[in-house]
Amino acid sequence: AQKITQTQPGMFVQEKEAVTLDCTYDTSDQSYGLFWYKQPSSGEMIFLIYQGSYDEQNATEGRYSLNFQKARKSANLVISASQLGDSAMYFCAMRENNAGNMLTFGGGTRLMVKP
Amino acid sequence: NAGVTQTPKFRVLKTGQSMTLLCAQDMNHEYMYWYRQDPGMGLRLIHYSVGEGTTAKGEVPDGYNVSRLKKQNFLLGLESAAPSQTSVYFCASSYALDRLTAYEQYFGPGTRLTVT
C-alpha cells in the first residue's frame, strides 16, 4: 500500500482564491511528522510547512496552512490568496518513527494558478 | 552559507560508465540523503547517512554506492550506469532527529543525469 497518496495529479485555481491540495497517509506509528514541499519549474525543493502527529493545533505558515485530520489520516495543504508564483509541483511527505529522519514522498500535485 | 550544493548539475553517461556525484553542506548537519526523482513522480530515497563514516540503504539502493568520509560531504557512486538510472538526483541534509522538533530536510539543486 502507498504510504503517501496525493490523488490530484493536477489542479487549476484562480488567482487570489484559496486552494486545497489533498494528502492521505498510512502508518501504524504513533509518532510521525508530515511535511509539504514545493517544487517550482526551476527544480529546487522548498520546505513549506510541518505538522507533528502530537500537535494539537493545525500548522500555519503565512498563506499556508495544514488541515490535519488524524483519525482520517489526512494532511491537506491549504493555500490562501493564490498567487501566480504558487504555480508548481507540491509534494506531501511523511517521516515515521525511524532513526534517520527519512522521508517518504507522495507522487505530487501540479498546481496551476490562472490570472 | 551556500546550504546544500551538488556537483555536477548535468551529466550524460554511456551505459556501463561510472561516475560520482558530490554533495556538500555547510550547515553542520548530521544526516544526509540521496534521492532520485523520475519524471512526474515523487522523490525516492536511495541511501542515507546519520553520521560521518556511516551509511544505510533506502528504498531504491540497487546500482548505487555511497560514502561519507567527512561530515560535510556525501558521495553517490554509479559503478556501471544503466538507462534506468536516468533521473534527477537530489541530495538533502538535516539535523539529527529530535522528537520535539520538526527538522526539515534541506535540498540541493539537483543533478540531471542521462544514461544513453
Short mmCIF file of N, CA and C in Angstrom, two decimals, chain B residues 26-116:
data_model
loop_
_atom_site.label_atom_id
_atom_site.label_comp_id
_atom_site.label_asym_id
_atom_site.label_seq_id
_atom_site.Cartn_x
_atom_site.Cartn_y
_atom_site.Cartn_z
N ASP B 26 27.09 23.00 4.33
CA ASP B 26 27.87 23.81 5.27
C ASP B 26 27.05 24.20 6.50
N MET B 27 26.04 23.40 6.82
CA MET B 27 25.15 23.70 7.94
C MET B 27 25.44 22.82 9.16
N ASN B 28 26.49 22.04 9.09
CA ASN B 28 26.88 21.16 10.18
C ASN B 28 25.79 20.12 10.50
N HIS B 29 25.08 19.70 9.46
CA HIS B 29 24.03 18.70 9.66
C HIS B 29 24.63 17.32 9.85
N GLU B 30 23.99 16.55 10.74
CA GLU B 30 24.44 15.19 10.96
C GLU B 30 23.97 14.25 9.87
N TYR B 31 22.74 14.45 9.41
CA TYR B 31 22.13 13.50 8.49
C TYR B 31 22.22 14.00 7.05
N MET B 32 22.47 13.06 6.14
CA MET B 32 22.48 13.40 4.72
C MET B 32 21.80 12.29 3.93
N TYR B 33 21.27 12.66 2.75
CA TYR B 33 20.41 11.74 1.98
C TYR B 33 20.69 11.89 0.50
N TRP B 34 20.46 10.83 -0.24
CA TRP B 34 20.40 10.89 -1.70
C TRP B 34 19.04 10.35 -2.15
N TYR B 35 18.36 11.15 -2.99
CA TYR B 35 17.08 10.76 -3.58
C TYR B 35 17.20 10.77 -5.10
N ARG B 36 16.31 10.06 -5.75
CA ARG B 36 16.14 10.21 -7.18
C ARG B 36 14.68 10.57 -7.47
N GLN B 37 14.51 11.37 -8.52
CA GLN B 37 13.17 11.78 -8.93
C GLN B 37 13.02 11.49 -10.42
N ASP B 38 12.14 10.57 -10.73
CA ASP B 38 11.84 10.24 -12.11
C ASP B 38 10.71 11.12 -12.60
N PRO B 39 10.58 11.31 -13.91
CA PRO B 39 9.59 12.26 -14.45
C PRO B 39 8.20 12.03 -13.92
N GLY B 40 7.57 13.12 -13.43
CA GLY B 40 6.20 13.05 -12.96
C GLY B 40 6.01 12.32 -11.66
N MET B 41 7.08 12.05 -10.94
CA MET B 41 6.97 11.26 -9.71
C MET B 41 7.58 12.00 -8.54
N GLY B 42 7.30 11.46 -7.36
CA GLY B 42 7.92 11.99 -6.15
C GLY B 42 9.34 11.48 -5.99
N LEU B 43 9.97 11.92 -4.91
CA LEU B 43 11.35 11.53 -4.65
C LEU B 43 11.38 10.16 -3.94
N ARG B 44 12.38 9.37 -4.31
CA ARG B 44 12.58 8.09 -3.65
C ARG B 44 13.99 8.04 -3.06
N LEU B 45 14.08 7.54 -1.84
CA LEU B 45 15.34 7.55 -1.12
C LEU B 45 16.25 6.42 -1.60
N ILE B 46 17.49 6.78 -1.94
CA ILE B 46 18.46 5.78 -2.41
C ILE B 46 19.29 5.27 -1.24
N HIS B 47 20.03 6.17 -0.61
CA HIS B 47 20.84 5.87 0.55
C HIS B 47 20.82 7.07 1.48
N TYR B 48 21.18 6.84 2.72
CA TYR B 48 21.29 7.95 3.64
C TYR B 48 22.41 7.68 4.64
N SER B 49 22.72 8.73 5.39
CA SER B 49 23.79 8.64 6.38
C SER B 49 23.40 9.43 7.63
N VAL B 50 23.60 8.83 8.78
CA VAL B 50 23.28 9.52 10.04
C VAL B 50 24.53 10.05 10.71
N GLY B 51 25.66 9.92 10.06
CA GLY B 51 26.87 10.49 10.62
C GLY B 51 28.07 10.11 9.80
N GLU B 52 29.17 10.80 10.07
CA GLU B 52 30.43 10.53 9.36
C GLU B 52 30.80 9.06 9.50
N GLY B 53 31.11 8.44 8.37
CA GLY B 53 31.53 7.04 8.38
C GLY B 53 30.41 6.03 8.41
N THR B 54 29.16 6.49 8.40
CA THR B 54 28.02 5.56 8.42
C THR B 54 27.13 5.80 7.22
N THR B 55 26.63 4.72 6.63
CA THR B 55 25.65 4.82 5.55
C THR B 55 24.63 3.70 5.70
N ALA B 56 23.49 3.88 5.07
CA ALA B 56 22.43 2.87 5.12
C ALA B 56 21.61 2.93 3.85
N LYS B 57 20.96 1.81 3.53
CA LYS B 57 20.17 1.73 2.32
C LYS B 57 18.79 2.34 2.52
N GLY B 58 18.32 2.95 1.45
CA GLY B 58 16.97 3.46 1.43
C GLY B 58 16.05 2.56 0.64
N GLU B 59 15.11 3.15 -0.04
CA GLU B 59 14.08 2.39 -0.76
C GLU B 59 14.60 1.77 -2.06
N VAL B 60 15.49 2.48 -2.76
CA VAL B 60 15.95 2.02 -4.09
C VAL B 60 17.47 2.05 -4.17
N PRO B 61 18.19 1.22 -3.41
CA PRO B 61 19.65 1.32 -3.35
C PRO B 61 20.41 0.58 -4.45
N ASP B 62 19.75 -0.32 -5.18
CA ASP B 62 20.48 -1.17 -6.13
C ASP B 62 21.12 -0.36 -7.24
N GLY B 63 22.40 -0.65 -7.50
CA GLY B 63 23.14 0.03 -8.56
C GLY B 63 23.87 1.27 -8.10
N TYR B 64 23.76 1.59 -6.81
CA TYR B 64 24.40 2.78 -6.25
C TYR B 64 25.24 2.42 -5.03
N ASN B 65 26.30 3.20 -4.84
CA ASN B 65 27.05 3.10 -3.59
C ASN B 65 27.29 4.51 -3.08
N VAL B 66 27.52 4.62 -1.79
CA VAL B 66 27.71 5.93 -1.17
C VAL B 66 28.86 5.88 -0.18
N SER B 67 29.38 7.05 0.10
CA SER B 67 30.40 7.15 1.14
C SER B 67 30.29 8.50 1.82
N ARG B 68 30.59 8.50 3.12
CA ARG B 68 30.57 9.74 3.90
C ARG B 68 31.83 9.74 4.77
N LEU B 69 32.91 10.17 4.13
CA LEU B 69 34.19 10.21 4.82
C LEU B 69 34.34 11.46 5.66
N LYS B 70 33.66 12.53 5.26
CA LYS B 70 33.66 13.77 6.02
C LYS B 70 32.22 14.16 6.33
N LYS B 71 32.00 14.80 7.45
CA LYS B 71 30.65 15.15 7.86
C LYS B 71 29.93 15.99 6.81
N GLN B 72 30.67 16.87 6.15
CA GLN B 72 30.02 17.81 5.25
C GLN B 72 29.78 17.26 3.85
N ASN B 73 30.35 16.09 3.53
CA ASN B 73 30.24 15.57 2.17
C ASN B 73 29.56 14.21 2.13
N PHE B 74 28.79 13.98 1.07
CA PHE B 74 28.13 12.69 0.89
C PHE B 74 28.20 12.38 -0.60
N LEU B 75 28.90 11.30 -0.95
CA LEU B 75 29.14 10.96 -2.35
C LEU B 75 28.22 9.82 -2.79
N LEU B 76 27.70 9.95 -3.99
CA LEU B 76 26.87 8.90 -4.59
C LEU B 76 27.59 8.39 -5.83
N GLY B 77 27.84 7.08 -5.87
CA GLY B 77 28.54 6.48 -6.99
C GLY B 77 27.67 5.55 -7.81
N LEU B 78 27.88 5.62 -9.11
CA LEU B 78 27.26 4.66 -10.02
C LEU B 78 28.42 3.90 -10.66
N GLU B 79 28.54 2.62 -10.38
CA GLU B 79 29.69 1.86 -10.86
C GLU B 79 29.55 1.48 -12.33
N SER B 80 28.34 1.16 -12.75
CA SER B 80 28.09 0.75 -14.14
C SER B 80 26.71 1.27 -14.52
N ALA B 81 26.69 2.48 -15.09
CA ALA B 81 25.42 3.16 -15.32
C ALA B 81 24.53 2.39 -16.30
N ALA B 82 23.22 2.46 -16.04
CA ALA B 82 22.21 1.84 -16.89
C ALA B 82 21.17 2.89 -17.27
N PRO B 83 20.51 2.73 -18.42
CA PRO B 83 19.48 3.71 -18.82
C PRO B 83 18.40 3.91 -17.75
N SER B 84 18.13 2.88 -16.96
CA SER B 84 17.11 3.00 -15.90
C SER B 84 17.54 3.97 -14.79
N GLN B 85 18.79 4.37 -14.79
CA GLN B 85 19.28 5.33 -13.80
C GLN B 85 19.20 6.77 -14.30
N THR B 86 18.66 6.96 -15.48
CA THR B 86 18.37 8.31 -15.96
C THR B 86 17.34 8.93 -15.03
N SER B 87 17.70 10.05 -14.42
CA SER B 87 16.84 10.64 -13.40
C SER B 87 17.43 11.97 -12.96
N VAL B 88 16.71 12.65 -12.09
CA VAL B 88 17.26 13.80 -11.40
C VAL B 88 17.58 13.36 -9.98
N TYR B 89 18.81 13.64 -9.55
CA TYR B 89 19.27 13.20 -8.25
C TYR B 89 19.36 14.40 -7.31
N PHE B 90 18.74 14.24 -6.16
CA PHE B 90 18.76 15.29 -5.14
C PHE B 90 19.49 14.80 -3.91
N CYS B 91 20.32 15.67 -3.40
CA CYS B 91 20.93 15.46 -2.10
C CYS B 91 20.20 16.33 -1.09
N ALA B 92 20.12 15.88 0.14
CA ALA B 92 19.48 16.65 1.20
C ALA B 92 20.24 16.42 2.50
N SER B 93 20.04 17.33 3.44
CA SER B 93 20.65 17.17 4.75
C SER B 93 19.71 17.70 5.82
N SER B 94 19.92 17.24 7.05
CA SER B 94 19.11 17.74 8.16
C SER B 94 19.87 17.55 9.47
N TYR B 95 19.40 18.24 10.51
CA TYR B 95 19.91 17.98 11.85
C TYR B 95 19.45 16.61 12.30
N ALA B 96 20.10 16.09 13.32
CA ALA B 96 19.69 14.81 13.89
C ALA B 96 18.28 14.92 14.42
N LEU B 97 17.58 13.83 14.38
CA LEU B 97 16.18 13.82 14.77
C LEU B 97 16.01 14.16 16.25
N ASP B 98 15.09 15.06 16.49
CA ASP B 98 14.72 15.41 17.86
C ASP B 98 13.20 15.33 17.89
N ARG B 99 12.67 14.46 18.72
CA ARG B 99 11.24 14.21 18.68
C ARG B 99 10.42 15.47 18.98
N LEU B 100 11.04 16.46 19.59
CA LEU B 100 10.30 17.67 19.93
C LEU B 100 10.34 18.70 18.81
N THR B 101 11.14 18.44 17.80
CA THR B 101 11.37 19.47 16.79
C THR B 101 11.22 18.89 15.40
N ALA B 102 10.65 19.70 14.53
CA ALA B 102 10.50 19.27 13.15
C ALA B 102 11.73 19.68 12.37
N TYR B 103 12.66 18.81 12.23
CA TYR B 103 13.84 19.16 11.46
C TYR B 103 13.61 18.80 10.00
N GLU B 104 13.29 19.85 9.22
CA GLU B 104 13.05 19.57 7.83
C GLU B 104 14.36 19.26 7.12
N GLN B 105 14.26 18.64 5.97
CA GLN B 105 15.43 18.38 5.15
C GLN B 105 15.64 19.55 4.20
N TYR B 106 16.90 19.92 4.06
CA TYR B 106 17.28 20.98 3.13
C TYR B 106 17.84 20.29 1.88
N PHE B 107 17.36 20.73 0.73
CA PHE B 107 17.71 20.05 -0.52
C PHE B 107 18.70 20.86 -1.35
N GLY B 108 19.55 20.13 -2.07
CA GLY B 108 20.40 20.74 -3.07
C GLY B 108 19.60 20.99 -4.34
N PRO B 109 20.24 21.60 -5.35
CA PRO B 109 19.53 21.99 -6.57
C PRO B 109 19.25 20.84 -7.53
N GLY B 110 19.88 19.70 -7.29
CA GLY B 110 19.66 18.55 -8.16
C GLY B 110 20.72 18.38 -9.22
N THR B 111 20.90 17.14 -9.65
CA THR B 111 21.78 16.79 -10.76
C THR B 111 20.96 16.00 -11.78
N ARG B 112 20.93 16.50 -12.99
CA ARG B 112 20.18 15.80 -14.04
C ARG B 112 21.13 14.85 -14.76
N LEU B 113 20.87 13.55 -14.64
CA LEU B 113 21.73 12.52 -15.23
C LEU B 113 20.97 11.80 -16.33
N THR B 114 21.62 11.70 -17.50
CA THR B 114 21.06 10.94 -18.61
C THR B 114 22.04 9.83 -18.95
N VAL B 115 21.52 8.61 -19.03
CA VAL B 115 22.34 7.46 -19.41
C VAL B 115 21.83 6.93 -20.75
N THR B 116 22.71 6.94 -21.74
CA THR B 116 22.28 6.53 -23.09
C THR B 116 22.79 5.14 -23.43
#
